[in-house]
Coordinates of C-alpha atoms and ligand atoms in Angstrom, one line a residue:
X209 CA 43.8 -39.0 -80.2
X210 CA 41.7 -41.9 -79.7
X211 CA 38.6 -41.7 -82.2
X212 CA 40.9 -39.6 -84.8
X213 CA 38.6 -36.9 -85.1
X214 CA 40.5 -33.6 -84.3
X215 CA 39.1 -30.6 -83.2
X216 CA 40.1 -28.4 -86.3
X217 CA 41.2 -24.3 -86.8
X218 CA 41.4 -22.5 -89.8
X219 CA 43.9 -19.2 -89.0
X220 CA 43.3 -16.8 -91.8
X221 CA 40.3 -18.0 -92.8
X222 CA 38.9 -14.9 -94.5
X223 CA 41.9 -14.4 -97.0
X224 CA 42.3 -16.5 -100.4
X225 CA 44.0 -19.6 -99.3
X226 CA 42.0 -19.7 -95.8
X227 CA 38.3 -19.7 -97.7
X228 CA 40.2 -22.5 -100.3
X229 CA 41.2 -24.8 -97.0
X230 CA 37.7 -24.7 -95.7
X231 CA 36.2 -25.9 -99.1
X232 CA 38.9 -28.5 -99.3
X233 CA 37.9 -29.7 -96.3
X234 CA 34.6 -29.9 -96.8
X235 CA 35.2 -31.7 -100.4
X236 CA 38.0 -34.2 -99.1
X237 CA 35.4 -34.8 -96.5
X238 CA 38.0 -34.5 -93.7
X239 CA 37.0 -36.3 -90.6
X240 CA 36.7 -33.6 -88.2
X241 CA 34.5 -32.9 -84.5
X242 CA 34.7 -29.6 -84.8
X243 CA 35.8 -26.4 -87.2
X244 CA 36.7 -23.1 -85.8
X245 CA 37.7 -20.5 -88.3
X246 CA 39.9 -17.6 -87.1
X247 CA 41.1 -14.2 -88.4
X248 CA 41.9 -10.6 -87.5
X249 CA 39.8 -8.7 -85.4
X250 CA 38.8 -6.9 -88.4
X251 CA 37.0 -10.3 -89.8
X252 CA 35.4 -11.1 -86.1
X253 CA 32.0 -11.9 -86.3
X254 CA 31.9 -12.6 -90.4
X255 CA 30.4 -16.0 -90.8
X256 CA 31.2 -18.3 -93.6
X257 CA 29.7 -21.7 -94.9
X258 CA 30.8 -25.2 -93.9
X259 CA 28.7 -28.3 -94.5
X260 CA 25.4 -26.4 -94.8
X261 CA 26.3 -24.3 -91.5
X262 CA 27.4 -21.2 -90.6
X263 CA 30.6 -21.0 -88.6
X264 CA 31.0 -17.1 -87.0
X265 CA 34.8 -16.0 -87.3
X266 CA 36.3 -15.3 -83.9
X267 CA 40.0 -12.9 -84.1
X268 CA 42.6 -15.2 -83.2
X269 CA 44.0 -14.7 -79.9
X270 CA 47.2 -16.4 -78.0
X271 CA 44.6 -18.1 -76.0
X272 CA 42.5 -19.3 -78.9
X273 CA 44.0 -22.8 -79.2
X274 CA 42.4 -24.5 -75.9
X275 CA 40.9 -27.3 -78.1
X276 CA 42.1 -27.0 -81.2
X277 CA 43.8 -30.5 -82.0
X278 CA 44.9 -29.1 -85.9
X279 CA 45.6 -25.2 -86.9
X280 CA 45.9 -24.8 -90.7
X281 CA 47.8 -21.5 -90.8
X282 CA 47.2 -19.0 -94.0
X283 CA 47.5 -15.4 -92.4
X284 CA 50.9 -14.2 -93.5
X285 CA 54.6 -14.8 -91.8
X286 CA 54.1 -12.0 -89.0
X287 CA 51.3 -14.0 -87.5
X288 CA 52.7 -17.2 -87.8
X289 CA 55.8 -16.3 -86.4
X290 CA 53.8 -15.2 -83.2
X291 CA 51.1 -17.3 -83.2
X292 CA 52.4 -20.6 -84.3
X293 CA 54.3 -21.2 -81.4
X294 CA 51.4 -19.9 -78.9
X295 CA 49.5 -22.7 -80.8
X296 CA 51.8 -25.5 -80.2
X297 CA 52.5 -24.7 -76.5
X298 CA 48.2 -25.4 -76.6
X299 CA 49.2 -29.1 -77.7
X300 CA 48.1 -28.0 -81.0
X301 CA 49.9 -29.2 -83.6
X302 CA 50.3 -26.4 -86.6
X303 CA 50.6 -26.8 -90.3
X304 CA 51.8 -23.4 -92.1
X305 CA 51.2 -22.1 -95.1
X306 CA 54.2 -19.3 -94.3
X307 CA 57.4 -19.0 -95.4
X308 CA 58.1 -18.2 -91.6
X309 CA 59.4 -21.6 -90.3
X310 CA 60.1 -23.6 -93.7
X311 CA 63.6 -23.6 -93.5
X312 CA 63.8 -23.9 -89.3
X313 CA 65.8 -27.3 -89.4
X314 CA 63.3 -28.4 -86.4
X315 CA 60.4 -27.9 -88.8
X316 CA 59.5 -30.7 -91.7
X317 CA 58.3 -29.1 -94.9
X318 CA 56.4 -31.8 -96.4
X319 CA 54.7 -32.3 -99.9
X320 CA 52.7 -35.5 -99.5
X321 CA 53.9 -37.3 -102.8
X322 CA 57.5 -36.3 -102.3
X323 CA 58.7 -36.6 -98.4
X324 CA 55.5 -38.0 -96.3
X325 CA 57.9 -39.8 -94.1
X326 CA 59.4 -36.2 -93.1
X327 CA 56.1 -35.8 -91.4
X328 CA 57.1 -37.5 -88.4
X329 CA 59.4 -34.8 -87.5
X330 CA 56.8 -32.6 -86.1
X331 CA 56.9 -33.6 -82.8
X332 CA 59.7 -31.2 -82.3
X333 CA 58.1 -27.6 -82.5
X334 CA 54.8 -28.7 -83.2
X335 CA 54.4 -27.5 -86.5
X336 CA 55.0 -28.4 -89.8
X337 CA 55.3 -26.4 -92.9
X338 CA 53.6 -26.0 -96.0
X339 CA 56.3 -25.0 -99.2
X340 CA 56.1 -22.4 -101.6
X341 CA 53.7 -23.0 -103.6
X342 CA 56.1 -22.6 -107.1
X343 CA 57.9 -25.0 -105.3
X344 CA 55.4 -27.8 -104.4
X345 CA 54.1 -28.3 -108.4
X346 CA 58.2 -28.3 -109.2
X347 CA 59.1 -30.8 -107.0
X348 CA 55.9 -33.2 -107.2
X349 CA 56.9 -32.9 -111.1
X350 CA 60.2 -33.7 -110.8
X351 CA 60.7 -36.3 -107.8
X352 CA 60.0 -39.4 -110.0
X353 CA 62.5 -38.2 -112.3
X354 CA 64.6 -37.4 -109.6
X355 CA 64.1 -40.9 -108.5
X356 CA 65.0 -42.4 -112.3
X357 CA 67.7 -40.7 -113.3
X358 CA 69.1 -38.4 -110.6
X359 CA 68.5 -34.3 -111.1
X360 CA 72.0 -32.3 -111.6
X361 CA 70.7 -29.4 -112.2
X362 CA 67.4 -27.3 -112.1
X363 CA 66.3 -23.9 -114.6
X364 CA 62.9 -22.5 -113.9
X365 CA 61.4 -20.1 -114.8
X366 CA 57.3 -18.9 -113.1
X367 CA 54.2 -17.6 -114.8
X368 CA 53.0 -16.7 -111.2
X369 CA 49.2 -15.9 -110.8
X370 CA 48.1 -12.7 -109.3
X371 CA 45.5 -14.8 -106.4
X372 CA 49.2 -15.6 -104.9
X373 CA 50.0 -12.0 -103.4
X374 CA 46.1 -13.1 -101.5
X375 CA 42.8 -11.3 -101.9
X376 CA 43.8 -7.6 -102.2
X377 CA 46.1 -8.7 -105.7
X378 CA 43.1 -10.4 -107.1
X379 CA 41.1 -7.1 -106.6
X380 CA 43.9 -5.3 -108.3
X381 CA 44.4 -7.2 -111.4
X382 CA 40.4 -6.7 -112.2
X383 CA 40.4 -3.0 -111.1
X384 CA 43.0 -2.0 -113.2
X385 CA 42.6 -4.5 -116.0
X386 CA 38.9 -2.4 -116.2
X387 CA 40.5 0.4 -115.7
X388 CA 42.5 0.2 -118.6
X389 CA 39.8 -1.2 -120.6
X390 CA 38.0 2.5 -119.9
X391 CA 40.7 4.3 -120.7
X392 CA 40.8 5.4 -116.9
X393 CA 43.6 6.1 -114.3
X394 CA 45.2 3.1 -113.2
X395 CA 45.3 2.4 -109.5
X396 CA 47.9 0.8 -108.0
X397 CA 48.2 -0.3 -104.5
X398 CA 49.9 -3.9 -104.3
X399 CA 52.7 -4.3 -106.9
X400 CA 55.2 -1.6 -107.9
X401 CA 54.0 -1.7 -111.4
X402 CA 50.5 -2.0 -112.9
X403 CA 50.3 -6.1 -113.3
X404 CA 46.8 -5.8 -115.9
X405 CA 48.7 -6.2 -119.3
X406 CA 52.2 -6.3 -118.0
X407 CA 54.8 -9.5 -116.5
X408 CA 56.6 -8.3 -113.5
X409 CA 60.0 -10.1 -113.1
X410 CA 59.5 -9.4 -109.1
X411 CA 57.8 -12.0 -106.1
X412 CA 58.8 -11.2 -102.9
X413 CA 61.8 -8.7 -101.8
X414 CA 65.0 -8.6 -103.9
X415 CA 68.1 -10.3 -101.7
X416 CA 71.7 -9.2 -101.9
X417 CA 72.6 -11.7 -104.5
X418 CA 70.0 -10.3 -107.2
X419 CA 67.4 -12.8 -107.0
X420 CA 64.4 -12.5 -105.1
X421 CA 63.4 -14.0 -102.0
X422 CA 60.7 -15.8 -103.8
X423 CA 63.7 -17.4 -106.2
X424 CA 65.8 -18.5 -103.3
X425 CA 62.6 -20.0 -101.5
X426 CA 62.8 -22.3 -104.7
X427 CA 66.2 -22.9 -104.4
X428 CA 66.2 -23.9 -100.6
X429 CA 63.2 -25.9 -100.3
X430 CA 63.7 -27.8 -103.1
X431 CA 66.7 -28.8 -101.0
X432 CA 65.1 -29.9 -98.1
X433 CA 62.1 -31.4 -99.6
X434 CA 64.2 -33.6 -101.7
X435 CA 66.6 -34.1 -99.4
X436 CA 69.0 -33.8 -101.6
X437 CA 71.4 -30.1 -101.3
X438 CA 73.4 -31.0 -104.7
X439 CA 70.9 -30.2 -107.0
X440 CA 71.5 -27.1 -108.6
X441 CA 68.6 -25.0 -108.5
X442 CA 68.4 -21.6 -110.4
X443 CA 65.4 -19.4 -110.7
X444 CA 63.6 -16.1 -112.3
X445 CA 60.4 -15.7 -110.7
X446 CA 57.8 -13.6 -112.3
X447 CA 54.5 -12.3 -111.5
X448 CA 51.8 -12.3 -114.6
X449 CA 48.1 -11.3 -115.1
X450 CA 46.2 -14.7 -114.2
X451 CA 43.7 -14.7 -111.5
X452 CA 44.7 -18.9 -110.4
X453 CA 46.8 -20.9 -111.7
X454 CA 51.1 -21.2 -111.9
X455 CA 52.9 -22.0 -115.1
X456 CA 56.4 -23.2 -115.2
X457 CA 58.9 -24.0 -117.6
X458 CA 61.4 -26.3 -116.2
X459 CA 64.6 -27.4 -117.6
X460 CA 66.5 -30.0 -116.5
X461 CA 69.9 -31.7 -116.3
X462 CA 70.0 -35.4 -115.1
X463 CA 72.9 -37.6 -114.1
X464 CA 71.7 -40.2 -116.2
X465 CA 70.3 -40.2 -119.5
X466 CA 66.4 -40.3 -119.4
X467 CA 64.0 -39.9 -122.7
X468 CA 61.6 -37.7 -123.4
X469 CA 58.7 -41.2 -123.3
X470 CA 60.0 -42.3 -120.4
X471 CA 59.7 -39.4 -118.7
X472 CA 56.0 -39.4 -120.0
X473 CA 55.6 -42.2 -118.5
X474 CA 57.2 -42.4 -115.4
X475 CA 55.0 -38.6 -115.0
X476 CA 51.9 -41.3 -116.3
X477 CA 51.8 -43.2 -113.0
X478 CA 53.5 -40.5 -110.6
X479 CA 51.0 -39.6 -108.0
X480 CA 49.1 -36.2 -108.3
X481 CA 50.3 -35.5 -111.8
X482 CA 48.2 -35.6 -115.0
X483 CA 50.5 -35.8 -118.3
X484 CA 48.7 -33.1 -120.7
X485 CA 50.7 -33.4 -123.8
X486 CA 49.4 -33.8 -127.3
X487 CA 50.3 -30.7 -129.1
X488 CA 49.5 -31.7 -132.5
X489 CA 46.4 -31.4 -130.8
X490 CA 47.0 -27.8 -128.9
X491 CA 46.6 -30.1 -125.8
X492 CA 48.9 -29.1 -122.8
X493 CA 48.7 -27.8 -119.6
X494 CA 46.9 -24.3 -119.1
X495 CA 46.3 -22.3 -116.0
X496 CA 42.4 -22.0 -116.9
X497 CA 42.4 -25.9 -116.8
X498 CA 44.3 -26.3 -113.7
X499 CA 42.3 -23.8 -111.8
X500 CA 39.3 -25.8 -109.4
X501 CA 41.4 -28.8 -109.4
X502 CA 44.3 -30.2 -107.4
X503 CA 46.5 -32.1 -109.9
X504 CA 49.8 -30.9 -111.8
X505 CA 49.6 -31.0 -115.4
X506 CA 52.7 -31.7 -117.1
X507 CA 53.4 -31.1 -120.8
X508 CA 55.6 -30.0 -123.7
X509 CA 57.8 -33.0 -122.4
X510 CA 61.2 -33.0 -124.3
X511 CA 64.2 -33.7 -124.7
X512 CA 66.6 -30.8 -124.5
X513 CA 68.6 -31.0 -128.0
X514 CA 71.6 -28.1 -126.2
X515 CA 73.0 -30.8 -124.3
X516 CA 73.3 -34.8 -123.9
X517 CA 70.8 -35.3 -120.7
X518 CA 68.3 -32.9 -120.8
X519 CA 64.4 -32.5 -121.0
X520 CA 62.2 -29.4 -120.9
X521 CA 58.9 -29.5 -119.6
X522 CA 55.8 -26.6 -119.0
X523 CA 54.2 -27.5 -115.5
X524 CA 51.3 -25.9 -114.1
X525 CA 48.7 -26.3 -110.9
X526 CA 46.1 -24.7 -109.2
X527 CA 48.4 -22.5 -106.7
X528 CA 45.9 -22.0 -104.1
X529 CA 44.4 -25.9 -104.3
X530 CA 47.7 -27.9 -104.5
X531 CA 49.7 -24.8 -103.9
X532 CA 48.6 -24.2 -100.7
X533 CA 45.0 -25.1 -99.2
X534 CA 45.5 -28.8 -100.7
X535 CA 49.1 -29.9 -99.8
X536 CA 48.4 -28.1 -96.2
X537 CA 45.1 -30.1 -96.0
X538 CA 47.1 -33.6 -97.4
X539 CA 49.8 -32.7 -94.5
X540 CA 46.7 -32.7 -91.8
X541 CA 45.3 -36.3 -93.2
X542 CA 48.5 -37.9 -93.2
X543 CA 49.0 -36.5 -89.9
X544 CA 45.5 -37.7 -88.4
X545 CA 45.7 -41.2 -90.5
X546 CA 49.5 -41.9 -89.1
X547 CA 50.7 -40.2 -86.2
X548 CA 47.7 -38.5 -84.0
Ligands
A2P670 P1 41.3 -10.4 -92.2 O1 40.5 -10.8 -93.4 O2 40.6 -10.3 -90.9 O3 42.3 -9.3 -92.5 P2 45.0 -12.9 -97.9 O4 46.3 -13.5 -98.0 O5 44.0 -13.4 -98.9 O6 45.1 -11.4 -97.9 O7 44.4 -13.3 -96.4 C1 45.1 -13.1 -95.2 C2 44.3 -13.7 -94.1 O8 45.1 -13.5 -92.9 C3 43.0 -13.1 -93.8 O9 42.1 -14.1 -93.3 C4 43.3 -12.1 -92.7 O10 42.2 -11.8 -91.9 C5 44.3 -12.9 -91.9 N1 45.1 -12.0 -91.1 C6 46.0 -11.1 -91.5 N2 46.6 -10.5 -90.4 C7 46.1 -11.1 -89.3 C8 46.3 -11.0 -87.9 N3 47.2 -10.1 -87.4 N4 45.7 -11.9 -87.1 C9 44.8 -12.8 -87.6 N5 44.6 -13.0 -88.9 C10 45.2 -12.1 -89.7

């Protein structure tokens, strides 16, 4: 592309993540000709803000991609799976927010401060993937270490906000958190359980092996992002009632040993991390303090007294910013900056 200003589409652009990836645009100040913002034909004709204009949703067809240089995709796997590849054939070049083509080895899943290089990869398939987003504040957390001292093995466990599931989970959680306030019935429509005032130890479909399939998408990408398939990865990933916002507590082995200050440290200068950790102060990372923003906060750093090269840590982001609209938007900068 010769001036480097792509012709832009937003696929899904009426649910949670969409709506976050046209305000990250517009705050990033993304150098774009032109936005087009697409979702079902339920959506067609809604028109949302961009840059002080109105841009009218259009339902995305096969043929919708004529123009479109860049399609961020947020509109589920299903239409991703079908779509994607109409999109690409177009000359488009794709970057999904799905799990749908993650772990497709002819499509890079990139996280900007981890594996930019993996970007060049795209050329393939024509689209690039966006990880999970438990798995994107994880990794950007853990690669300097990784890098230091050489991660063995990997215990998480999520404090996974409702705005995840998308827009019909946020309405839940404050329907039935009201509901329950007024002593009424308490729908339920989107989780098995009632969420308001309960943890539910269930993302995603449960797999053969007992774990979910949000559990193994932590296991596996963490793999390919960090290149790296001998890190031992387990997970328990649970669902909580927070509108925005994913808390983790991470546990760590490493091959080397590696103190609890230097990890602060290293975590100090590692890009897109902010080290929140004075709790003689009550200061560390909090979901209502990383919503609105796109950095991970890292605290309770320490060293993990059980065994001779461990450190715990509580790690939390925005998972609609960093967890998905950001890191997809990051992918399309690198991609204009480098290789379009
Ligand atoms: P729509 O609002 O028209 O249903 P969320 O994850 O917040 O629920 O958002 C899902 C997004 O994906 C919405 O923008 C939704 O559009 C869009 N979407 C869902 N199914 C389709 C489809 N078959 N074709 C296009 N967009 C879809």
């Amino acid at each position: 592309m010769s001036d480097k200003k792509p012709n832009v589409a937003v696929v899904g652009a009426t649910g949670a993540v969409g709506n976050q990836m046209i305000a990250c645009l517009e705050e990033r100040n993304f150098p774009l000709k032109s936005l087009r913002l697409m979702a079902s034909s339920r959506s067609a004709g809604r028109r949302l803000p961009f840059r002080g204009e109105q841009i009218t949703v259009e339902e995305l067809t096969e043929d919708s991609f004529g123009d479109v240089d860049i399609a961020l995709f947020s509109a589920g796997g299903g239409t991703s799976q079908r779509f994607a590849p109409a999109a690409a054939r177009s000359g488009c070049v794709v970057v999904d927010n799905s799990s749908a083509w993650r772990m497709d080895p002819d499509v890079p899943l990139v996280v900007p401060e981890v594996n930019p290089h993996a970007i060049a990869g795209y050329t393939t398939k024509g689209i690039i993937a966006n990880p999970n987003c438990s798995t994107i504040q994880m990794v950007v957390a853990l690669n300097p270490i990784h890098q230091k001292a050489g991660i063995r093995r990997i215990v998480v466990s999520t404090y996974q906000a409702v705005s995840g599931t998308g827009m019909r989970a946020i309405e839940e959680l404050t329907r039935q958190t009201k509901a329950v306030m007024e002593k009424k019935a308490c729908p339920r429509e989107v989780y098995p359980h009632q969420i308001a005032f309960n943890c539910l130890p269930h993302i995603d479909v449960f797999l053969d092996n007992g774990y979910t399939r949000e559990e193994m998408k932590m296991v596996n990408e963490t793999h390919k992002i960090m290149e790296d398939d001998a890190i031992a990865v387990t997970a328990t990933t649970v669902r909580v009632p927070v509108f925005y916002g994913h808390s983790e507590s991470i546990n760590i082995e490493t091959r080397t040993h590696i103190g609890a200050d230097e990890v602060r440290s290293l975590l100090e200068k590692a890009p897109g991390v902010a080290v929140v950790d004075d709790p003689q102060e009550n200061r560390y990372p909090l979901a209502l303090d990383a919503e609105g923003q796109d950095l991970t906060l890292v605290g309770r750093i320490r060293q993990d007294e059980s065994i001779a090269n461990g450190i715990n840590m509580w790690v939390v982001a925005d998972n609609i910013r960093k967890g998905a609209a950001t890191n997809t938007v990051q992918i399309a900068e690198v991609l204009v900056e480098k290789y379009l």
